[in-house]
CSV table of C-alpha atoms in Angstrom, one decimal:
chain,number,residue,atom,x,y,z
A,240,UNK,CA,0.0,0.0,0.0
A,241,UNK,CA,2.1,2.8,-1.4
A,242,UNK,CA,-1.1,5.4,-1.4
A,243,UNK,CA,-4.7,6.5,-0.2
A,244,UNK,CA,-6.6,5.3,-3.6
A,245,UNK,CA,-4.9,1.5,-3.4
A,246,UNK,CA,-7.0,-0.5,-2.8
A,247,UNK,CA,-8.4,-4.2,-0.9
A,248,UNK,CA,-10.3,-6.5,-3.0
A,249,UNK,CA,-13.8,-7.5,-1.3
A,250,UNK,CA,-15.0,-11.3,-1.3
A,251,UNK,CA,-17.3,-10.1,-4.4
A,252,UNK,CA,-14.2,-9.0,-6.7
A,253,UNK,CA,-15.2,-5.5,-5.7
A,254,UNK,CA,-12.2,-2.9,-5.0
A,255,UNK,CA,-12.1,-0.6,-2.0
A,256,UNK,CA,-9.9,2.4,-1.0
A,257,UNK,CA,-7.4,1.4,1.8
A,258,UNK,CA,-8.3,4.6,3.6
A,259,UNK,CA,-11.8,5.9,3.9
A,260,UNK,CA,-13.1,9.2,5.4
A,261,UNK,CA,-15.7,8.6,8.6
A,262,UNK,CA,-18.3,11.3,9.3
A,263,UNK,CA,-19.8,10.0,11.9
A,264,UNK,CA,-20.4,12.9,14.4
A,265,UNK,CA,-19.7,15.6,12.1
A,266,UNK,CA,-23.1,17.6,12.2
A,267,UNK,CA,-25.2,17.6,8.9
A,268,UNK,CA,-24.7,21.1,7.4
A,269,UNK,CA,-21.6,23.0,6.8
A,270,UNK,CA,-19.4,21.1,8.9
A,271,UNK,CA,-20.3,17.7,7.3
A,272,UNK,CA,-20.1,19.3,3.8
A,273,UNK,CA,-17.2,21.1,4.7
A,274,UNK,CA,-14.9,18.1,6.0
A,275,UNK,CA,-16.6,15.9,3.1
A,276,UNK,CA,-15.3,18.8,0.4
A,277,UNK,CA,-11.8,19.1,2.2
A,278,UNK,CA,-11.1,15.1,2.2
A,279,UNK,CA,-11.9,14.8,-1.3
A,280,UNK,CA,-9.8,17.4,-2.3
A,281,UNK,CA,-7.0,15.7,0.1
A,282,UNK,CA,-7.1,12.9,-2.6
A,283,UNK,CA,-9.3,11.1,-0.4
A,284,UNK,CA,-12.0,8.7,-2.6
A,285,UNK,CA,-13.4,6.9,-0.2
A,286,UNK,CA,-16.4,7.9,1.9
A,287,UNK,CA,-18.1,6.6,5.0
A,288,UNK,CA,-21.6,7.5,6.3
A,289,UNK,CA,-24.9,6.2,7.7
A,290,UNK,CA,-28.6,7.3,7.7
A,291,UNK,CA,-28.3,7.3,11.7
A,292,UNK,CA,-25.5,10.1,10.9
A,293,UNK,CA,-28.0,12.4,9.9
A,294,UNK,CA,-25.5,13.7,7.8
A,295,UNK,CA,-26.6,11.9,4.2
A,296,UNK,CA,-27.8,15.4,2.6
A,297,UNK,CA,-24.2,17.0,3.1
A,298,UNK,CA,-22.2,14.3,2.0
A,299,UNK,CA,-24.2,14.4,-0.9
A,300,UNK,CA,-24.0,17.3,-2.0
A,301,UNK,CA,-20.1,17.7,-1.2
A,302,UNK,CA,-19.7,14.4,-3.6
A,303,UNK,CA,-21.7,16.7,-6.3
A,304,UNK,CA,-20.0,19.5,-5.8
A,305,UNK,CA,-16.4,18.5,-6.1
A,306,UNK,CA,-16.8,17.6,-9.5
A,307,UNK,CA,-15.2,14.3,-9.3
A,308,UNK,CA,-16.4,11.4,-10.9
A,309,UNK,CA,-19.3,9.3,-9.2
A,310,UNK,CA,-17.8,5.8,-10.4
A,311,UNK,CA,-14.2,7.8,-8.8
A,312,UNK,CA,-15.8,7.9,-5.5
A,313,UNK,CA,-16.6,4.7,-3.2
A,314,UNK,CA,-19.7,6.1,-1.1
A,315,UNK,CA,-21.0,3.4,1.8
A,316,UNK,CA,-23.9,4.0,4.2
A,317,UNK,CA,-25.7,1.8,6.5
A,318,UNK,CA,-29.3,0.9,7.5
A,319,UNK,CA,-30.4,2.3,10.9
A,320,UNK,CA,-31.5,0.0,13.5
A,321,UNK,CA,-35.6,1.0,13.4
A,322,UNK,CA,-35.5,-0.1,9.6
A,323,UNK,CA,-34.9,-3.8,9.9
A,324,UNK,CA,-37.1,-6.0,8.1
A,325,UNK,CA,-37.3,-6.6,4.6
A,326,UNK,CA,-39.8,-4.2,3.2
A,327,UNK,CA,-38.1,-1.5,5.6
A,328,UNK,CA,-34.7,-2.5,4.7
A,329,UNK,CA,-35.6,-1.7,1.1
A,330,UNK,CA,-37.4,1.8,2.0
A,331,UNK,CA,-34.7,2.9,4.2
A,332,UNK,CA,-32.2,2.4,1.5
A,333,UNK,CA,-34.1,3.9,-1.5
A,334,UNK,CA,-34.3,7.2,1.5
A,335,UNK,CA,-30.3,6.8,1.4
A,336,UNK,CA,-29.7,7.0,-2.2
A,337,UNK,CA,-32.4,10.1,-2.4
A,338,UNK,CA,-30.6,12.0,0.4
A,339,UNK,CA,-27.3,11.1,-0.9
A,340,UNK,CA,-28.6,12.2,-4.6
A,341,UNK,CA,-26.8,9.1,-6.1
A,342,UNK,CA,-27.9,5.8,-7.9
A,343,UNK,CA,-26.3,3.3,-6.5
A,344,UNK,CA,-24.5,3.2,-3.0
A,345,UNK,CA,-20.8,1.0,-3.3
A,346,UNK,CA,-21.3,-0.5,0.3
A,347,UNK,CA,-24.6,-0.7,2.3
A,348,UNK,CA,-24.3,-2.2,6.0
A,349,UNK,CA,-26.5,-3.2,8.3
A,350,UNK,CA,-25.4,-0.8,11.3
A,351,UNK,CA,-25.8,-2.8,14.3
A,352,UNK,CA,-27.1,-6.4,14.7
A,353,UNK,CA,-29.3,-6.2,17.8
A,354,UNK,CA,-31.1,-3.0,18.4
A,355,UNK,CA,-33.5,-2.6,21.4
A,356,UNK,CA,-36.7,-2.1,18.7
A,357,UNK,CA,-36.2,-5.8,17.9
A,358,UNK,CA,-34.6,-7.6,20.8
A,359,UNK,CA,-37.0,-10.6,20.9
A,360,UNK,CA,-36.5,-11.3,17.0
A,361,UNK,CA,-33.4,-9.6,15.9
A,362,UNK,CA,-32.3,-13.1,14.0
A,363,UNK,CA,-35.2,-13.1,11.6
A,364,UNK,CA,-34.6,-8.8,11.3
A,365,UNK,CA,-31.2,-9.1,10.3
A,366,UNK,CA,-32.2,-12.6,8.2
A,367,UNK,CA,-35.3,-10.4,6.3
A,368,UNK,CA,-33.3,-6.9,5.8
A,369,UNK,CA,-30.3,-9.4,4.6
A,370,UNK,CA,-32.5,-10.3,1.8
A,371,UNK,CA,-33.6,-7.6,0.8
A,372,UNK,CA,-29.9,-6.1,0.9
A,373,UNK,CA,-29.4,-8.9,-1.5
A,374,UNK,CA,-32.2,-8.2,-3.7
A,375,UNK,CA,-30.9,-4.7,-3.9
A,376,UNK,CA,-27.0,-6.1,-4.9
A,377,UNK,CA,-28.3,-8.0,-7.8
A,378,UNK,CA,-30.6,-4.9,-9.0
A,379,UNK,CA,-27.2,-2.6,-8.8
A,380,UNK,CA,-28.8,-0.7,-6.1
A,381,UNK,CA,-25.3,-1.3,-4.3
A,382,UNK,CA,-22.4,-3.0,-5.4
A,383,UNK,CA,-21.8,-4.9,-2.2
A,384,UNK,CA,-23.1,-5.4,1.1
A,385,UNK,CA,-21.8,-5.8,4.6
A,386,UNK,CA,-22.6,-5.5,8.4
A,387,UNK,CA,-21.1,-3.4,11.5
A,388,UNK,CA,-20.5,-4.2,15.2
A,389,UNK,CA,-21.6,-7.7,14.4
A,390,UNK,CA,-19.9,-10.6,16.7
A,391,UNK,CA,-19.3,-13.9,15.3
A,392,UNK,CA,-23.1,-15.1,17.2
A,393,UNK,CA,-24.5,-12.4,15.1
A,394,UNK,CA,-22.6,-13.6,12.1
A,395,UNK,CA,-23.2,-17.4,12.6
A,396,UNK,CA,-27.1,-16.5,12.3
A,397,UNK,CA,-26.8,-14.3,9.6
A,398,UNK,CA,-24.8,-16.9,7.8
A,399,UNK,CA,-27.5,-19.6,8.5
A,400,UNK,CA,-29.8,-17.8,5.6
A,401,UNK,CA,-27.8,-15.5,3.7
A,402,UNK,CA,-26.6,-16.4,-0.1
A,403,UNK,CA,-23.9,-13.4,0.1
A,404,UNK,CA,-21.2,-13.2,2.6
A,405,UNK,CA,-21.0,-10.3,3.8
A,406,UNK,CA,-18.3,-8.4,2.3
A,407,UNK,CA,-17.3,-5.9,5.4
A,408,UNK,CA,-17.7,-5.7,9.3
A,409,UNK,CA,-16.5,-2.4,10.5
A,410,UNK,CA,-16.1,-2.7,13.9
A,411,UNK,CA,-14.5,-0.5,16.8
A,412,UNK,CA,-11.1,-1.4,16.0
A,413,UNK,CA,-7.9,0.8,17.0
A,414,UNK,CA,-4.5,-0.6,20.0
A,415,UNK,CA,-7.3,0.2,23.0
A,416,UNK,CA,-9.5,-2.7,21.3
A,417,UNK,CA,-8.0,-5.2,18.6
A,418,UNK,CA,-11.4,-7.3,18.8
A,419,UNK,CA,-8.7,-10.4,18.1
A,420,UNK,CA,-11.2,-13.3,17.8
A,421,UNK,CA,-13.6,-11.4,16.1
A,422,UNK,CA,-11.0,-10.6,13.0
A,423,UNK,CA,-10.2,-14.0,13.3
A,424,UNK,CA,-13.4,-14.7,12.8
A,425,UNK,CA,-13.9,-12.2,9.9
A,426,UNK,CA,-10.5,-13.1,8.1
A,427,UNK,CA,-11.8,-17.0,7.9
A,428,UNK,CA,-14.9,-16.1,5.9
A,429,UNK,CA,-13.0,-13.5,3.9
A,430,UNK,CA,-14.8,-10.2,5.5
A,431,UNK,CA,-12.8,-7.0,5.9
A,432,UNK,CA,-12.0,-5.4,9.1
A,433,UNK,CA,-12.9,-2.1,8.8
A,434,UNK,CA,-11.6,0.4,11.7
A,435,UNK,CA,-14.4,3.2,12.7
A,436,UNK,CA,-13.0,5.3,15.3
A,437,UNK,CA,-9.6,3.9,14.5
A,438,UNK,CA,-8.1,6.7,16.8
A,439,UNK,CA,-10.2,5.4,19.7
A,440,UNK,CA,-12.4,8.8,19.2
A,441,UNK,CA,-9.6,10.6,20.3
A,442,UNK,CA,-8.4,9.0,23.9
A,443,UNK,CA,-5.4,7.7,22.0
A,444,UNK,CA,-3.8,10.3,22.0
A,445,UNK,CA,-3.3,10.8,25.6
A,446,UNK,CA,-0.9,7.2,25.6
A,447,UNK,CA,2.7,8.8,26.3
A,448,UNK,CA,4.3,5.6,24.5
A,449,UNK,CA,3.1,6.6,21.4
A,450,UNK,CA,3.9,10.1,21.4
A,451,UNK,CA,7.5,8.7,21.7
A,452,UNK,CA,6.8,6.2,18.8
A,453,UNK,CA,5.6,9.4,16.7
A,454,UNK,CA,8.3,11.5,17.2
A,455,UNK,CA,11.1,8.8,16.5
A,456,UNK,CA,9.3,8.4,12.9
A,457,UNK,CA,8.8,12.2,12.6
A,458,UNK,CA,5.1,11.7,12.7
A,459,UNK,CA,2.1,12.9,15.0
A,460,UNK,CA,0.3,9.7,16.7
A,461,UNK,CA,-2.8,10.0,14.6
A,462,UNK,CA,0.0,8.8,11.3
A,463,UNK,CA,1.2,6.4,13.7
A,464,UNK,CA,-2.0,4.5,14.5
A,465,UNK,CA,-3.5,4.9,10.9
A,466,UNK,CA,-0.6,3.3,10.0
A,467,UNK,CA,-0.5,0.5,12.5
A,468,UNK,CA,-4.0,-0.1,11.1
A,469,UNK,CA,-3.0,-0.5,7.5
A,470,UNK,CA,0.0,-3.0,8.6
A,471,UNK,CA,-2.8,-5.0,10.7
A,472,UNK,CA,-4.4,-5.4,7.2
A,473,UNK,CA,-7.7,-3.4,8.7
A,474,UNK,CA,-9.1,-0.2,6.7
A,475,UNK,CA,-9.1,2.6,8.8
A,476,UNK,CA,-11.9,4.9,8.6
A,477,UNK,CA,-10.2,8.6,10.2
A,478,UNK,CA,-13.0,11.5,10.5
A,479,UNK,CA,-12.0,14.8,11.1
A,480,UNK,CA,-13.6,18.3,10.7
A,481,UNK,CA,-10.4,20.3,10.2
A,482,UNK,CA,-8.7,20.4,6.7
A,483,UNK,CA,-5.2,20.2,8.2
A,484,UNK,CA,-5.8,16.9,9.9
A,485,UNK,CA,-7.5,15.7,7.2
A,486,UNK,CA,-4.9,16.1,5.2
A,487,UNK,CA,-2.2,14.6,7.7
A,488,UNK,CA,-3.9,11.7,8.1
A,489,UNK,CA,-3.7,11.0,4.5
A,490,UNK,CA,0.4,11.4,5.3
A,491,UNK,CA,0.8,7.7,5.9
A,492,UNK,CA,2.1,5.8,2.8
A,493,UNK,CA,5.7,6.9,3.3
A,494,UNK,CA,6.9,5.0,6.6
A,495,UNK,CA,6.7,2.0,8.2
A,496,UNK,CA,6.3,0.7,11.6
A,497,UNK,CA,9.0,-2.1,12.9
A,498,UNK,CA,8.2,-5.3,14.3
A,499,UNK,CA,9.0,-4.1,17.8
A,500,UNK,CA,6.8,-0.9,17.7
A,501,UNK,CA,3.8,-2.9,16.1
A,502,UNK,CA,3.9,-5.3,19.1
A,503,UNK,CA,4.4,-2.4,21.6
A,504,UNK,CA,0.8,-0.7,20.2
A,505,UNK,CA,-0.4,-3.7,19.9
A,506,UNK,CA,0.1,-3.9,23.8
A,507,UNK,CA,-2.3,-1.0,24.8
A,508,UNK,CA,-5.5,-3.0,25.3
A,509,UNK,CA,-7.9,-1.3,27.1
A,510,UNK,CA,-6.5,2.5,27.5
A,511,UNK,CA,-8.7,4.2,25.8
A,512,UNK,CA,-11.9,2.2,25.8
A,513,UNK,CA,-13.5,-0.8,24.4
A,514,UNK,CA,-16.2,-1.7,22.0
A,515,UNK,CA,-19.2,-1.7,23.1
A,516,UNK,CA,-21.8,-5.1,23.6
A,517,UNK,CA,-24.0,-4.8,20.4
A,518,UNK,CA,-26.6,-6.6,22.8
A,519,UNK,CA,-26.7,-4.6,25.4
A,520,UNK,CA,-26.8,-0.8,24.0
A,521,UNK,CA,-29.7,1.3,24.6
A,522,UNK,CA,-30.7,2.2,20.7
């Protein structure tokens, strides 16, 4: 990986930027349009959002506006944990796609795999929207489909019904929380690890260690973890809402970490929070 537009190759053939941009908690508005505008123009062509985000109008229009090529762009979002269900599944993503002012989406996941609405029967919700996800694969609605903060119970059901692997499971990933049977579990059935809040939403940077890691490769720690990431095989996801560090943490292609630091931040388990228990959250 010698640059932010190389790529992994999904289970489907389907090529994805090493690198993509997370928006999650940037409000809808200027500031999502604004960091949206300032990543692509930082040569990033990968973007990640999700109808919970509330943020699908902005990203939109900052995709328009910036002139670049729709097919130039990979654009995922995800379906919100009230929409599970077949027919909701496919509402929820034709509300997407409108927001978003696009076609087709290049990765649709299913966000989380037990929400509160459907505690009793989340198997045959996640079984049902599966389907329709599907459905809307072989239509060209997306071009592949995936889940997010699923365990491997959640994917041993899913599995049970579905005729598509899923292709991603982007997961809380970052030194504080390497989920290591989990991406065991993912690399066995050939589903990418994708990092959200790969800098631990920003407790990371309070861990001395890697401050002294940084400065020995001339790097801030944000470079430093992104990069641990990419040598872990994961795909980070960075957000940001300020163009420098945007554009910093695009500054990773030019370094690499040793065997001795990789093992040392691979070390920090716990320091800055751990993913949270898809069956026991609140939403």
């Amino acid at each position: 990986m010698e640059k932010l537009t190389d790529t992994y190759t999904l289970n489907n053939g389907v090529k994805i930027p090493v690198v993509g941009f997370g928006t999650w908690q940037s409000a809808d508005g200027d500031e999502a349009y604004n960091s949206v505008k300032a990543a692509l123009e930082a040569g990033y062509r990968h973007i990640d959002t999700a109808a919970a985000y509330g943020n699908e109008d902005s990203v939109g229009k900052a995709i328009k506006d910036s002139g670049i090529p729709r097919q130039d762009i990979f654009l995922t979002s995800k379906l919100w944990n009230v929409d599970h269900g077949y027919e909701e599944a496919k509402k929820a993503l034709d509300a997407s796609l409108d927001k978003l002012g696009v076609e087709y989406l290049d990765l649709y996941l299913i966000h989380w795999p037990n929400p509160v609405k459907f505690r009793d029967d989340w198997q045959k919700r996640n079984a049902d929207s599966w389907r329709a996800m599907e459905e809307a694969l072989d239509t060209g609605k997306v071009r592949a489909i995936g889940v997010s903060n699923f365990r491997e119970k959640h994917l041993d059901e899913l599995l049970k019904t579905a005729k598509v692997v899923p292709a991603v499971n982007q997961i809380f990933l970052n030194p504080s929380d390497m989920e290591e049977g989990l991406v065991e579990y993912n690399n066995n059935h050939d589903i990418l690890s994708e990092a959200y809040s790969p800098l631990g939403t920003g407790k990371i940077f309070q861990i001395k260690e890697l401050k002294d890691i940084a400065d020995k490769y001339n790097k801030s720690v944000a470079q430093v973890v992104l990069r641990w990431s990419l040598q872990n095989g994961f795909l980070p996801l960075p957000k940001s809402v300020h163009a420098d560090r945007i554009k910093q943490n695009t500054e990773i292609f030019d370094f690499e970490l040793s065997e001795a630091d990789m093992k040392t931040i691979n070390g920090f388990h716990g320091v800055a929070g751990l993913a949270q228990n898809p069956d026991e959250t609140t939403f």
